[in-house]
GROMACS .gro file of C-alpha atoms in nm:
model
  225
    1GLN     CA    1  -2.107  -1.777  -3.358
    2ILE     CA    2  -1.949  -1.430  -3.372
    3VAL     CA    3  -1.966  -1.166  -3.096
    4ILE     CA    4  -1.918  -0.801  -3.185
    5VAL     CA    5  -1.756  -0.574  -2.925
    6GLN     CA    6  -1.702  -0.205  -2.941
    7ASN     CA    7  -1.378  -0.172  -2.748
    8ARG     CA    8  -1.065  -0.381  -2.681
    9ASP     CA    9  -1.121  -0.410  -2.307
   10ASP     CA   10  -1.448  -0.604  -2.357
   11SER     CA   11  -1.268  -0.833  -2.597
   12LYS     CA   12  -0.997  -0.905  -2.333
   13VAL     CA   13  -1.257  -0.965  -2.062
   14LEU     CA   14  -1.447  -1.222  -2.275
   15THR     CA   15  -1.132  -1.419  -2.356
   16LYS     CA   16  -0.992  -1.391  -2.005
   17TRP     CA   17  -1.313  -1.537  -1.859
   18ASN     CA   18  -1.306  -1.814  -2.120
   19VAL     CA   19  -1.647  -1.710  -2.245
   20LEU     CA   20  -1.531  -1.699  -2.606
   21ASN     CA   21  -1.229  -1.789  -2.817
   22TYR     CA   22  -1.047  -1.486  -2.953
   23GLU     CA   23  -1.130  -1.604  -3.311
   24LYS     CA   24  -1.500  -1.555  -3.247
   25ILE     CA   25  -1.471  -1.192  -3.145
   26ARG     CA   26  -1.491  -0.901  -3.390
   27LEU     CA   27  -1.407  -0.540  -3.289
   28ILE     CA   28  -1.619  -0.269  -3.452
   29LYS     CA   29  -1.572   0.076  -3.297
   30GLY     CA   30  -1.926   0.191  -3.219
   31SER     CA   31  -2.246   0.222  -3.418
   32GLY     CA   32  -2.119   0.485  -3.658
   33VAL     CA   33  -2.182   0.849  -3.730
   34GLN     CA   34  -2.351   1.023  -4.019
   35LEU     CA   35  -2.061   1.250  -4.109
   36LYS     CA   36  -2.271   1.440  -4.356
   37ASN     CA   37  -2.481   1.579  -4.071
   38PHE     CA   38  -2.174   1.752  -3.925
   39ILE     CA   39  -2.109   2.050  -4.147
   40ASN     CA   40  -2.047   2.349  -3.925
   41LEU     CA   41  -1.698   2.241  -3.827
   42GLU     CA   42  -1.524   2.566  -3.751
   43GLU     CA   43  -1.517   2.700  -3.395
   44PRO     CA   44  -1.779   2.963  -3.311
   45ALA     CA   45  -1.672   3.308  -3.196
   46GLY     CA   46  -1.700   3.405  -2.829
   47ILE     CA   47  -1.617   3.262  -2.490
   48PRO     CA   48  -1.510   2.895  -2.507
   49THR     CA   49  -1.803   2.667  -2.436
   50VAL     CA   50  -1.765   2.318  -2.277
   51CYS     CA   51  -2.048   2.079  -2.341
   52PHE     CA   52  -2.160   1.767  -2.157
   53ALA     CA   53  -2.427   1.582  -2.356
   54ALA     CA   54  -2.555   1.257  -2.199
   55ARG     CA   55  -2.815   1.116  -1.967
   56LEU     CA   56  -2.779   1.277  -1.622
   57LEU     CA   57  -2.624   0.978  -1.455
   58ILE     CA   58  -2.362   0.964  -1.182
   59ASP     CA   59  -2.191   0.696  -1.387
   60LYS     CA   60  -2.161   0.939  -1.680
   61GLY     CA   61  -1.954   1.168  -1.457
   62VAL     CA   62  -2.209   1.443  -1.429
   63ASN     CA   63  -2.102   1.534  -1.078
   64GLU     CA   64  -1.735   1.557  -1.178
   65PHE     CA   65  -1.828   1.779  -1.476
   66ILE     CA   66  -2.014   2.019  -1.243
   67SER     CA   67  -1.731   2.013  -0.988
   68ALA     CA   68  -1.474   2.085  -1.258
   69ALA     CA   69  -1.687   2.379  -1.374
   70ARG     CA   70  -1.707   2.504  -1.017
   71ILE     CA   71  -1.327   2.485  -0.982
   72LEU     CA   72  -1.275   2.680  -1.306
   73LYS     CA   73  -1.524   2.944  -1.203
   74GLN     CA   74  -1.338   2.985  -0.879
   75ARG     CA   75  -1.016   3.027  -1.080
   76GLN     CA   76  -1.198   3.290  -1.287
   77VAL     CA   77  -1.135   3.103  -1.606
   78LYS     CA   78  -1.363   3.252  -1.876
   79ALA     CA   79  -1.575   2.974  -2.010
   80LYS     CA   80  -1.935   2.854  -2.040
   81PHE     CA   81  -2.050   2.511  -1.930
   82ILE     CA   82  -2.349   2.344  -2.096
   83LEU     CA   83  -2.528   2.051  -1.942
   84ALA     CA   84  -2.741   1.879  -2.203
   85GLY     CA   85  -2.943   1.571  -2.115
   86ASP     CA   86  -3.247   1.426  -1.940
   87LEU     CA   87  -3.304   1.271  -1.601
   88ASP     CA   88  -3.331   0.893  -1.616
   89LYS     CA   89  -3.566   0.809  -1.334
   90GLN     CA   90  -3.547   0.432  -1.395
   91ASN     CA   91  -3.173   0.417  -1.355
   92PRO     CA   92  -3.034   0.384  -0.999
   93SER     CA   93  -2.735   0.600  -1.103
   94GLY     CA   94  -2.964   0.880  -1.222
   95LEU     CA   95  -2.973   1.224  -1.062
   96LYS     CA   96  -3.284   1.300  -0.868
   97ALA     CA   97  -3.511   1.592  -0.962
   98ASN     CA   98  -3.406   1.782  -0.649
   99ASP     CA   99  -3.037   1.732  -0.737
  100LEU     CA  100  -3.098   1.881  -1.074
  101GLN     CA  101  -3.286   2.174  -0.919
  102LYS     CA  102  -2.987   2.253  -0.695
  103ILE     CA  103  -2.758   2.244  -1.000
  104ILE     CA  104  -2.983   2.485  -1.192
  105GLU     CA  105  -3.004   2.724  -0.893
  106GLU     CA  106  -2.626   2.724  -0.841
  107LYS     CA  107  -2.583   2.858  -1.197
  108ILE     CA  108  -2.237   2.707  -1.244
  109VAL     CA  109  -2.355   2.528  -1.552
  110ASN     CA  110  -2.633   2.611  -1.800
  111PHE     CA  111  -2.883   2.321  -1.805
  112ILE     CA  112  -3.060   2.296  -2.145
  113GLY     CA  113  -3.222   1.954  -2.117
  114PHE     CA  114  -3.246   1.688  -2.385
  115GLN     CA  115  -3.119   1.796  -2.729
  116GLU     CA  116  -3.236   1.628  -3.048
  117ASP     CA  117  -2.997   1.813  -3.276
  118ILE     CA  118  -2.644   1.717  -3.164
  119PRO     CA  119  -2.462   1.852  -3.471
  120SER     CA  120  -2.610   2.198  -3.396
  121LEU     CA  121  -2.530   2.169  -3.024
  122TYR     CA  122  -2.171   2.069  -3.092
  123SER     CA  123  -2.125   2.340  -3.355
  124LYS     CA  124  -2.193   2.599  -3.085
  125SER     CA  125  -1.940   2.436  -2.846
  126HIS     CA  126  -1.561   2.443  -2.832
  127ILE     CA  127  -1.490   2.138  -2.616
  128ILE     CA  128  -1.686   1.817  -2.551
  129CYS     CA  129  -1.653   1.655  -2.207
  130LEU     CA  130  -1.769   1.308  -2.092
  131PRO     CA  131  -1.606   1.198  -1.763
  132SER     CA  132  -1.780   0.863  -1.766
  133TYR     CA  133  -1.696   0.567  -1.543
  134ARG     CA  134  -1.722   0.311  -1.828
  135GLU     CA  135  -1.870   0.284  -2.174
  136GLY     CA  136  -1.903   0.055  -2.471
  137LEU     CA  137  -1.807   0.326  -2.717
  138PRO     CA  138  -1.993   0.648  -2.641
  139LYS     CA  139  -2.187   0.797  -2.930
  140ALA     CA  140  -2.141   1.140  -2.772
  141LEU     CA  141  -1.766   1.117  -2.830
  142LEU     CA  142  -1.790   0.977  -3.181
  143GLU     CA  143  -2.011   1.268  -3.267
  144ALA     CA  144  -1.769   1.509  -3.102
  145ALA     CA  145  -1.495   1.376  -3.331
  146ALA     CA  146  -1.725   1.412  -3.632
  147ALA     CA  147  -1.799   1.771  -3.525
  148LYS     CA  148  -1.425   1.849  -3.522
  149ARG     CA  149  -1.423   1.915  -3.148
  150PRO     CA  150  -1.153   1.823  -2.896
  151ILE     CA  151  -1.257   1.585  -2.620
  152VAL     CA  152  -1.180   1.560  -2.252
  153THR     CA  153  -1.282   1.216  -2.115
  154THR     CA  154  -1.178   0.952  -1.867
  155ASN     CA  155  -0.915   0.685  -1.910
  156VAL     CA  156  -1.166   0.397  -1.896
  157PRO     CA  157  -1.284   0.131  -2.141
  158GLY     CA  158  -1.487   0.282  -2.424
  159CYS     CA  159  -1.398   0.643  -2.360
  160ARG     CA  160  -1.026   0.597  -2.430
  161ASP     CA  161  -1.116   0.400  -2.746
  162ALA     CA  162  -1.298   0.707  -2.886
  163ILE     CA  163  -0.994   0.932  -2.898
  164ILE     CA  164  -0.626   0.935  -2.981
  165SER     CA  165  -0.477   1.037  -2.649
  166ASP     CA  166  -0.315   1.380  -2.651
  167LYS     CA  167  -0.393   1.406  -3.028
  168SER     CA  168  -0.769   1.429  -3.053
  169GLY     CA  169  -0.840   1.464  -2.683
  170ILE     CA  170  -0.713   1.441  -2.328
  171LEU     CA  171  -0.765   1.149  -2.090
  172VAL     CA  172  -0.805   1.209  -1.713
  173PRO     CA  173  -0.839   0.966  -1.418
  174ILE     CA  174  -1.187   0.851  -1.325
  175LYS     CA  175  -1.370   1.046  -1.052
  176ASP     CA  176  -1.104   1.317  -1.046
  177SER     CA  177  -1.263   1.661  -1.068
  178LEU     CA  178  -0.935   1.843  -1.025
  179SER     CA  179  -0.761   1.662  -1.313
  180LEU     CA  180  -1.069   1.719  -1.523
  181ALA     CA  181  -1.067   2.094  -1.443
  182ASN     CA  182  -0.698   2.117  -1.532
  183ALA     CA  183  -0.743   1.938  -1.864
  184LEU     CA  184  -1.045   2.159  -1.955
  185GLN     CA  185  -0.852   2.470  -1.860
  186GLU     CA  186  -0.563   2.367  -2.082
  187LEU     CA  187  -0.795   2.358  -2.384
  188ILE     CA  188  -1.003   2.660  -2.283
  189ILE     CA  189  -0.698   2.887  -2.287
  190ASP     CA  190  -0.525   2.730  -2.589
  191ALA     CA  191  -0.726   2.786  -2.904
  192SER     CA  192  -0.463   2.647  -3.136
  193LYS     CA  193  -0.446   2.319  -2.938
  194ARG     CA  194  -0.823   2.292  -2.947
  195LYS     CA  195  -0.833   2.337  -3.322
  196GLU     CA  196  -0.550   2.087  -3.385
  197MET     CA  197  -0.708   1.826  -3.162
  198GLY     CA  198  -1.045   1.884  -3.336
  199LYS     CA  199  -0.884   1.835  -3.676
  200THR     CA  200  -0.729   1.509  -3.568
  201GLY     CA  201  -1.061   1.397  -3.426
  202ARG     CA  202  -1.238   1.465  -3.752
  203GLU     CA  203  -0.977   1.269  -3.940
  204LEU     CA  204  -1.028   0.981  -3.696
  205ALA     CA  205  -1.405   0.994  -3.743
  206GLU     CA  206  -1.365   0.983  -4.122
  207LYS     CA  207  -1.134   0.678  -4.091
  208GLU     CA  208  -1.296   0.482  -3.813
  209PHE     CA  209  -1.650   0.603  -3.730
  210LYS     CA  210  -1.816   0.671  -4.069
  211ILE     CA  211  -2.147   0.494  -4.055
  212GLU     CA  212  -2.121   0.351  -4.408
  213ASN     CA  213  -1.796   0.172  -4.308
  214VAL     CA  214  -1.946   0.044  -3.984
  215VAL     CA  215  -2.252  -0.094  -4.165
  216ASP     CA  216  -2.022  -0.259  -4.424
  217LYS     CA  217  -1.825  -0.436  -4.152
  218HIS     CA  218  -2.147  -0.573  -3.999
  219ILE     CA  219  -2.269  -0.699  -4.337
  220LYS     CA  220  -1.940  -0.877  -4.398
  221ILE     CA  221  -1.979  -1.062  -4.073
  222TYR     CA  222  -2.336  -1.158  -4.158
  223LYS     CA  223  -2.227  -1.288  -4.499
  224TYR     CA  224  -1.943  -1.481  -4.339
  225LEU     CA  225  -2.189  -1.650  -4.100
   0.00000   0.00000   0.00000
């Protein structure tokens, strides 16, 4: 028996609870990314755009994203904020339709709904933000790295495993809109830092997240078994 985990915290939990011996655990970071789909890697011209792309769940940090955008608007920081994703009516953490309507009416963020073409969405963005409360290894952040975009995310399991802290992205405390706003502002106003972090993220994606490598690691485990 082998159990595959996507982050080190899950591995530690399983061994701490005596569910599994350490020897039976294999760490594979995520489900992989098709790097060949991410080709428009250079930043677009214009006002910096911050993108949140995930289901509209409280646990994904959607409220903190909107609050951070509100703070930066109040500071008159020039930036656009994109909210991409669908309501999940079956999830108890999901935003309600009336919550979303209030967000749309406030016009702090631009709600664009579910997006099929993430490479295109990220190519039009400058910064990717996911202030989630916990993840396995979020595909949104693996794709952000593949897209050569800097990341602002929370210092929680899964999210912190998707970046190199202060190299390909910035970690902020969970449920902390002010820290999130400060981190986003840092990247909004510093184009050279954005580009350097994006470059490091792409290198990380090529090394760790390439789907061919992830598939190969799974096949090796199957052959071993």
